[in-house]
Amino acid sequence: MATVCEVCAKGMQSGMNVSHSHLKTKRKWKPNIQRVRAVVDGEVKRINVCTRCLRSGKVQRAM
C-alpha cells in the first residue's frame, strides 16, 4: 500500500532512535494511511488518505 496521502501529500519521515547512551540508529515514521471510497470530482473513487484528512473533513466519503 502507498505510504503517501493523496490529499495532503503527507508521507514517510525519517530520523534517529536515540538511546540513553546516545547511540543512534535510523528509524521511520509512517502516516496512518487508509484506503477509502471517496467522492472525487463527482465520481466515487478509492483513494489513499491519512486519518488526519479523514477526521478534519477534507475528504467526503462515499456511501
PDB file of N, CA and C in Angstrom:
ATOM      1  N   MET A   1       0.839  -1.183   0.000  1.00  0.00           N
ATOM      2  CA  MET A   1       0.000   0.000   0.000  1.00  0.00           C
ATOM      3  C   MET A   1       0.881   1.242   0.000  1.00  0.00           C
ATOM      4  N   ALA A   2       0.412   2.273  -0.679  1.00  0.00           N
ATOM      5  CA  ALA A   2       1.174   3.512  -0.738  1.00  0.00           C
ATOM      6  C   ALA A   2       1.252   4.152   0.640  1.00  0.00           C
ATOM      7  N   THR A   3       2.361   4.801   0.912  1.00  0.00           N
ATOM      8  CA  THR A   3       2.524   5.455   2.209  1.00  0.00           C
ATOM      9  C   THR A   3       2.460   6.971   2.060  1.00  0.00           C
ATOM     10  N   VAL A   4       1.682   7.431   1.065  1.00  0.00           N
ATOM     11  CA  VAL A   4       1.525   8.865   0.832  1.00  0.00           C
ATOM     12  C   VAL A   4       0.036   9.185   0.749  1.00  0.00           C
ATOM     13  N   CYS A   5      -0.385  10.225   1.455  1.00  0.00           N
ATOM     14  CA  CYS A   5      -1.774  10.683   1.408  1.00  0.00           C
ATOM     15  C   CYS A   5      -1.998  11.414   0.086  1.00  0.00           C
ATOM     16  N   GLU A   6      -3.086  11.079  -0.610  1.00  0.00           N
ATOM     17  CA  GLU A   6      -3.374  11.700  -1.900  1.00  0.00           C
ATOM     18  C   GLU A   6      -4.011  13.075  -1.752  1.00  0.00           C
ATOM     19  N   VAL A   7      -4.370  13.465  -0.536  1.00  0.00           N
ATOM     20  CA  VAL A   7      -4.980  14.779  -0.305  1.00  0.00           C
ATOM     21  C   VAL A   7      -3.928  15.796   0.121  1.00  0.00           C
ATOM     22  N   CYS A   8      -3.162  15.471   1.156  1.00  0.00           N
ATOM     23  CA  CYS A   8      -2.208  16.443   1.703  1.00  0.00           C
ATOM     24  C   CYS A   8      -0.754  16.091   1.389  1.00  0.00           C
ATOM     25  N   ALA A   9      -0.530  14.971   0.720  1.00  0.00           N
ATOM     26  CA  ALA A   9       0.813  14.507   0.325  1.00  0.00           C
ATOM     27  C   ALA A   9       1.706  14.215   1.529  1.00  0.00           C
ATOM     28  N   LYS A  10       1.093  13.906   2.669  1.00  0.00           N
ATOM     29  CA  LYS A  10       1.887  13.518   3.840  1.00  0.00           C
ATOM     30  C   LYS A  10       2.498  12.153   3.570  1.00  0.00           C
ATOM     31  N   GLY A  11       3.795  12.030   3.829  1.00  0.00           N
ATOM     32  CA  GLY A  11       4.481  10.777   3.564  1.00  0.00           C
ATOM     33  C   GLY A  11       5.357  10.361   4.724  1.00  0.00           C
ATOM     34  N   MET A  12       6.225   9.397   4.444  1.00  0.00           N
ATOM     35  CA  MET A  12       7.098   8.854   5.461  1.00  0.00           C
ATOM     36  C   MET A  12       8.184   9.870   5.812  1.00  0.00           C
ATOM     37  N   GLN A  13       8.543   9.925   7.095  1.00  0.00           N
ATOM     38  CA  GLN A  13       9.645  10.771   7.548  1.00  0.00           C
ATOM     39  C   GLN A  13      10.690   9.882   8.192  1.00  0.00           C
ATOM     40  N   SER A  14      11.931  10.310   8.119  1.00  0.00           N
ATOM     41  CA  SER A  14      12.994   9.516   8.714  1.00  0.00           C
ATOM     42  C   SER A  14      13.688  10.314   9.797  1.00  0.00           C
ATOM     43  N   GLY A  15      14.334   9.583  10.684  1.00  0.00           N
ATOM     44  CA  GLY A  15      15.046  10.215  11.778  1.00  0.00           C
ATOM     45  C   GLY A  15      15.892   9.185  12.484  1.00  0.00           C
ATOM     46  N   MET A  16      16.164   9.432  13.745  1.00  0.00           N
ATOM     47  CA  MET A  16      17.031   8.553  14.506  1.00  0.00           C
ATOM     48  C   MET A  16      16.367   8.125  15.807  1.00  0.00           C
ATOM     49  N   ASN A  17      16.555   6.834  16.156  1.00  0.00           N
ATOM     50  CA  ASN A  17      16.324   6.392  17.528  1.00  0.00           C
ATOM     51  C   ASN A  17      17.548   6.819  18.318  1.00  0.00           C
ATOM     52  N   VAL A  18      17.354   7.430  19.472  1.00  0.00           N
ATOM     53  CA  VAL A  18      18.483   7.840  20.295  1.00  0.00           C
ATOM     54  C   VAL A  18      18.345   7.153  21.646  1.00  0.00           C
ATOM     55  N   SER A  19      19.316   6.309  21.970  1.00  0.00           N
ATOM     56  CA  SER A  19      19.274   5.559  23.218  1.00  0.00           C
ATOM     57  C   SER A  19      19.774   6.422  24.377  1.00  0.00           C
ATOM     58  N   HIS A  20      19.687   5.878  25.570  1.00  0.00           N
ATOM     59  CA  HIS A  20      20.149   6.602  26.760  1.00  0.00           C
ATOM     60  C   HIS A  20      21.652   6.885  26.681  1.00  0.00           C
ATOM     61  N   SER A  21      22.391   5.960  26.047  1.00  0.00           N
ATOM     62  CA  SER A  21      23.833   6.163  25.891  1.00  0.00           C
ATOM     63  C   SER A  21      24.149   6.990  24.645  1.00  0.00           C
ATOM     64  N   HIS A  22      23.125   7.509  24.005  1.00  0.00           N
ATOM     65  CA  HIS A  22      23.220   8.392  22.839  1.00  0.00           C
ATOM     66  C   HIS A  22      23.696   7.677  21.577  1.00  0.00           C
ATOM     67  N   LEU A  23      23.535   6.345  21.522  1.00  0.00           N
ATOM     68  CA  LEU A  23      23.748   5.618  20.271  1.00  0.00           C
ATOM     69  C   LEU A  23      22.569   5.915  19.354  1.00  0.00           C
ATOM     70  N   LYS A  24      22.830   6.069  18.057  1.00  0.00           N
ATOM     71  CA  LYS A  24      21.775   6.439  17.123  1.00  0.00           C
ATOM     72  C   LYS A  24      21.612   5.379  16.048  1.00  0.00           C
ATOM     73  N   THR A  25      20.361   5.013  15.780  1.00  0.00           N
ATOM     74  CA  THR A  25      20.037   4.120  14.675  1.00  0.00           C
ATOM     75  C   THR A  25      18.897   4.754  13.886  1.00  0.00           C
ATOM     76  N   LYS A  26      18.875   4.484  12.584  1.00  0.00           N
ATOM     77  CA  LYS A  26      17.841   5.073  11.744  1.00  0.00           C
ATOM     78  C   LYS A  26      16.485   4.454  12.018  1.00  0.00           C
ATOM     79  N   ARG A  27      15.437   5.253  11.879  1.00  0.00           N
ATOM     80  CA  ARG A  27      14.067   4.772  12.002  1.00  0.00           C
ATOM     81  C   ARG A  27      13.163   5.578  11.091  1.00  0.00           C
ATOM     82  N   LYS A  28      11.922   5.131  10.947  1.00  0.00           N
ATOM     83  CA  LYS A  28      10.959   5.796  10.071  1.00  0.00           C
ATOM     84  C   LYS A  28       9.655   6.029  10.814  1.00  0.00           C
ATOM     85  N   TRP A  29       9.001   7.126  10.504  1.00  0.00           N
ATOM     86  CA  TRP A  29       7.647   7.404  10.970  1.00  0.00           C
ATOM     87  C   TRP A  29       6.735   7.331   9.768  1.00  0.00           C
ATOM     88  N   LYS A  30       5.718   6.473   9.851  1.00  0.00           N
ATOM     89  CA  LYS A  30       4.785   6.317   8.733  1.00  0.00           C
ATOM     90  C   LYS A  30       3.432   6.914   9.110  1.00  0.00           C
ATOM     91  N   PRO A  31       2.793   7.648   8.191  1.00  0.00           N
ATOM     92  CA  PRO A  31       1.456   8.179   8.473  1.00  0.00           C
ATOM     93  C   PRO A  31       0.422   7.052   8.447  1.00  0.00           C
ATOM     94  N   ASN A  32      -0.681   7.263   9.141  1.00  0.00           N
ATOM     95  CA  ASN A  32      -1.760   6.275   9.185  1.00  0.00           C
ATOM     96  C   ASN A  32      -2.605   6.453   7.932  1.00  0.00           C
ATOM     97  N   ILE A  33      -2.311   5.660   6.890  1.00  0.00           N
ATOM     98  CA  ILE A  33      -2.973   5.774   5.596  1.00  0.00           C
ATOM     99  C   ILE A  33      -4.086   4.736   5.499  1.00  0.00           C
ATOM    100  N   GLN A  34      -5.272   5.176   5.113  1.00  0.00           N
ATOM    101  CA  GLN A  34      -6.419   4.293   4.921  1.00  0.00           C
ATOM    102  C   GLN A  34      -6.854   4.357   3.461  1.00  0.00           C
ATOM    103  N   ARG A  35      -7.274   3.223   2.911  1.00  0.00           N
ATOM    104  CA  ARG A  35      -7.805   3.190   1.548  1.00  0.00           C
ATOM    105  C   ARG A  35      -9.324   3.296   1.671  1.00  0.00           C
ATOM    106  N   VAL A  36      -9.896   4.411   1.208  1.00  0.00           N
ATOM    107  CA  VAL A  36     -11.326   4.668   1.393  1.00  0.00           C
ATOM    108  C   VAL A  36     -11.984   4.981   0.056  1.00  0.00           C
ATOM    109  N   ARG A  37     -13.285   4.719   0.009  1.00  0.00           N
ATOM    110  CA  ARG A  37     -14.089   5.133  -1.141  1.00  0.00           C
ATOM    111  C   ARG A  37     -14.528   6.561  -0.868  1.00  0.00           C
ATOM    112  N   ALA A  38     -14.180   7.470  -1.787  1.00  0.00           N
ATOM    113  CA  ALA A  38     -14.491   8.881  -1.579  1.00  0.00           C
ATOM    114  C   ALA A  38     -15.027   9.492  -2.866  1.00  0.00           C
ATOM    115  N   VAL A  39     -15.750  10.583  -2.717  1.00  0.00           N
ATOM    116  CA  VAL A  39     -16.277  11.305  -3.871  1.00  0.00           C
ATOM    117  C   VAL A  39     -15.216  12.299  -4.323  1.00  0.00           C
ATOM    118  N   VAL A  40     -14.717  12.110  -5.560  1.00  0.00           N
ATOM    119  CA  VAL A  40     -13.698  12.980  -6.138  1.00  0.00           C
ATOM    120  C   VAL A  40     -14.226  13.482  -7.475  1.00  0.00           C
ATOM    121  N   ASP A  41     -14.454  14.789  -7.591  1.00  0.00           N
ATOM    122  CA  ASP A  41     -14.991  15.400  -8.816  1.00  0.00           C
ATOM    123  C   ASP A  41     -16.301  14.742  -9.254  1.00  0.00           C
ATOM    124  N   GLY A  42     -17.157  14.430  -8.302  1.00  0.00           N
ATOM    125  CA  GLY A  42     -18.458  13.842  -8.611  1.00  0.00           C
ATOM    126  C   GLY A  42     -18.437  12.348  -8.855  1.00  0.00           C
ATOM    127  N   GLU A  43     -17.292  11.719  -8.842  1.00  0.00           N
ATOM    128  CA  GLU A  43     -17.166  10.280  -9.051  1.00  0.00           C
ATOM    129  C   GLU A  43     -16.715   9.606  -7.763  1.00  0.00           C
ATOM    130  N   VAL A  44     -17.109   8.353  -7.600  1.00  0.00           N
ATOM    131  CA  VAL A  44     -16.658   7.575  -6.451  1.00  0.00           C
ATOM    132  C   VAL A  44     -15.372   6.863  -6.843  1.00  0.00           C
ATOM    133  N   LYS A  45     -14.306   7.128  -6.090  1.00  0.00           N
ATOM    134  CA  LYS A  45     -13.013   6.512  -6.353  1.00  0.00           C
ATOM    135  C   LYS A  45     -12.421   6.012  -5.047  1.00  0.00           C
ATOM    136  N   ARG A  46     -11.512   5.045  -5.162  1.00  0.00           N
ATOM    137  CA  ARG A  46     -10.755   4.586  -3.999  1.00  0.00           C
ATOM    138  C   ARG A  46      -9.460   5.384  -3.947  1.00  0.00           C
ATOM    139  N   ILE A  47      -9.235   6.046  -2.821  1.00  0.00           N
ATOM    140  CA  ILE A  47      -8.020   6.840  -2.670  1.00  0.00           C
ATOM    141  C   ILE A  47      -7.360   6.526  -1.337  1.00  0.00           C
ATOM    142  N   ASN A  48      -6.057   6.772  -1.275  1.00  0.00           N
ATOM    143  CA  ASN A  48      -5.290   6.605  -0.047  1.00  0.00           C
ATOM    144  C   ASN A  48      -5.270   7.935   0.688  1.00  0.00           C
ATOM    145  N   VAL A  49      -5.804   7.939   1.902  1.00  0.00           N
ATOM    146  CA  VAL A  49      -5.962   9.173   2.660  1.00  0.00           C
ATOM    147  C   VAL A  49      -5.455   8.946   4.079  1.00  0.00           C
ATOM    148  N   CYS A  50      -4.764   9.954   4.643  1.00  0.00           N
ATOM    149  CA  CYS A  50      -4.344   9.847   6.038  1.00  0.00           C
ATOM    150  C   CYS A  50      -5.543  10.120   6.947  1.00  0.00           C
ATOM    151  N   THR A  51      -5.470   9.607   8.151  1.00  0.00           N
ATOM    152  CA  THR A  51      -6.592   9.742   9.073  1.00  0.00           C
ATOM    153  C   THR A  51      -6.811  11.190   9.502  1.00  0.00           C
ATOM    154  N   ARG A  52      -5.784  12.018   9.446  1.00  0.00           N
ATOM    155  CA  ARG A  52      -5.944  13.426   9.789  1.00  0.00           C
ATOM    156  C   ARG A  52      -6.871  14.121   8.773  1.00  0.00           C
ATOM    157  N   CYS A  53      -6.719  13.791   7.482  1.00  0.00           N
ATOM    158  CA  CYS A  53      -7.586  14.368   6.450  1.00  0.00           C
ATOM    159  C   CYS A  53      -9.012  13.837   6.566  1.00  0.00           C
ATOM    160  N   LEU A  54      -9.162  12.561   6.923  1.00  0.00           N
ATOM    161  CA  LEU A  54     -10.495  12.000   7.127  1.00  0.00           C
ATOM    162  C   LEU A  54     -11.191  12.683   8.285  1.00  0.00           C
ATOM    163  N   ARG A  55     -10.462  12.860   9.377  1.00  0.00           N
ATOM    164  CA  ARG A  55     -11.050  13.423  10.591  1.00  0.00           C
ATOM    165  C   ARG A  55     -11.411  14.889  10.426  1.00  0.00           C
ATOM    166  N   SER A  56     -10.597  15.628   9.668  1.00  0.00           N
ATOM    167  CA  SER A  56     -10.828  17.063   9.525  1.00  0.00           C
ATOM    168  C   SER A  56     -11.875  17.387   8.467  1.00  0.00           C
ATOM    169  N   GLY A  57     -12.355  16.379   7.736  1.00  0.00           N
ATOM    170  CA  GLY A  57     -13.421  16.611   6.760  1.00  0.00           C
ATOM    171  C   GLY A  57     -12.922  17.066   5.399  1.00  0.00           C
ATOM    172  N   LYS A  58     -11.651  16.874   5.106  1.00  0.00           N
ATOM    173  CA  LYS A  58     -11.118  17.247   3.785  1.00  0.00           C
ATOM    174  C   LYS A  58     -11.565  16.266   2.706  1.00  0.00           C
ATOM    175  N   VAL A  59     -12.085  15.103   3.129  1.00  0.00           N
ATOM    176  CA  VAL A  59     -12.492  14.065   2.196  1.00  0.00           C
ATOM    177  C   VAL A  59     -13.953  13.733   2.465  1.00  0.00           C
ATOM    178  N   GLN A  60     -14.753  13.692   1.380  1.00  0.00           N
ATOM    179  CA  GLN A  60     -16.153  13.291   1.518  1.00  0.00           C
ATOM    180  C   GLN A  60     -16.252  11.818   1.181  1.00  0.00           C
ATOM    181  N   ARG A  61     -16.562  10.992   2.166  1.00  0.00           N
ATOM    182  CA  ARG A  61     -16.638   9.547   1.952  1.00  0.00           C
ATOM    183  C   ARG A  61     -17.891   9.185   1.195  1.00  0.00           C
ATOM    184  N   ALA A  62     -17.798   8.155   0.368  1.00  0.00           N
ATOM    185  CA  ALA A  62     -18.940   7.676  -0.407  1.00  0.00           C
ATOM    186  C   ALA A  62     -19.675   6.600   0.384  1.00  0.00           C
ATOM    187  N   MET A  63     -20.963   6.550   0.248  1.00  0.00           N
ATOM    188  CA  MET A  63     -21.758   5.542   0.936  1.00  0.00           C
ATOM    189  C   MET A  63     -22.160   4.439  -0.002  1.00  0.00           C
TER     190      MET A  63
END
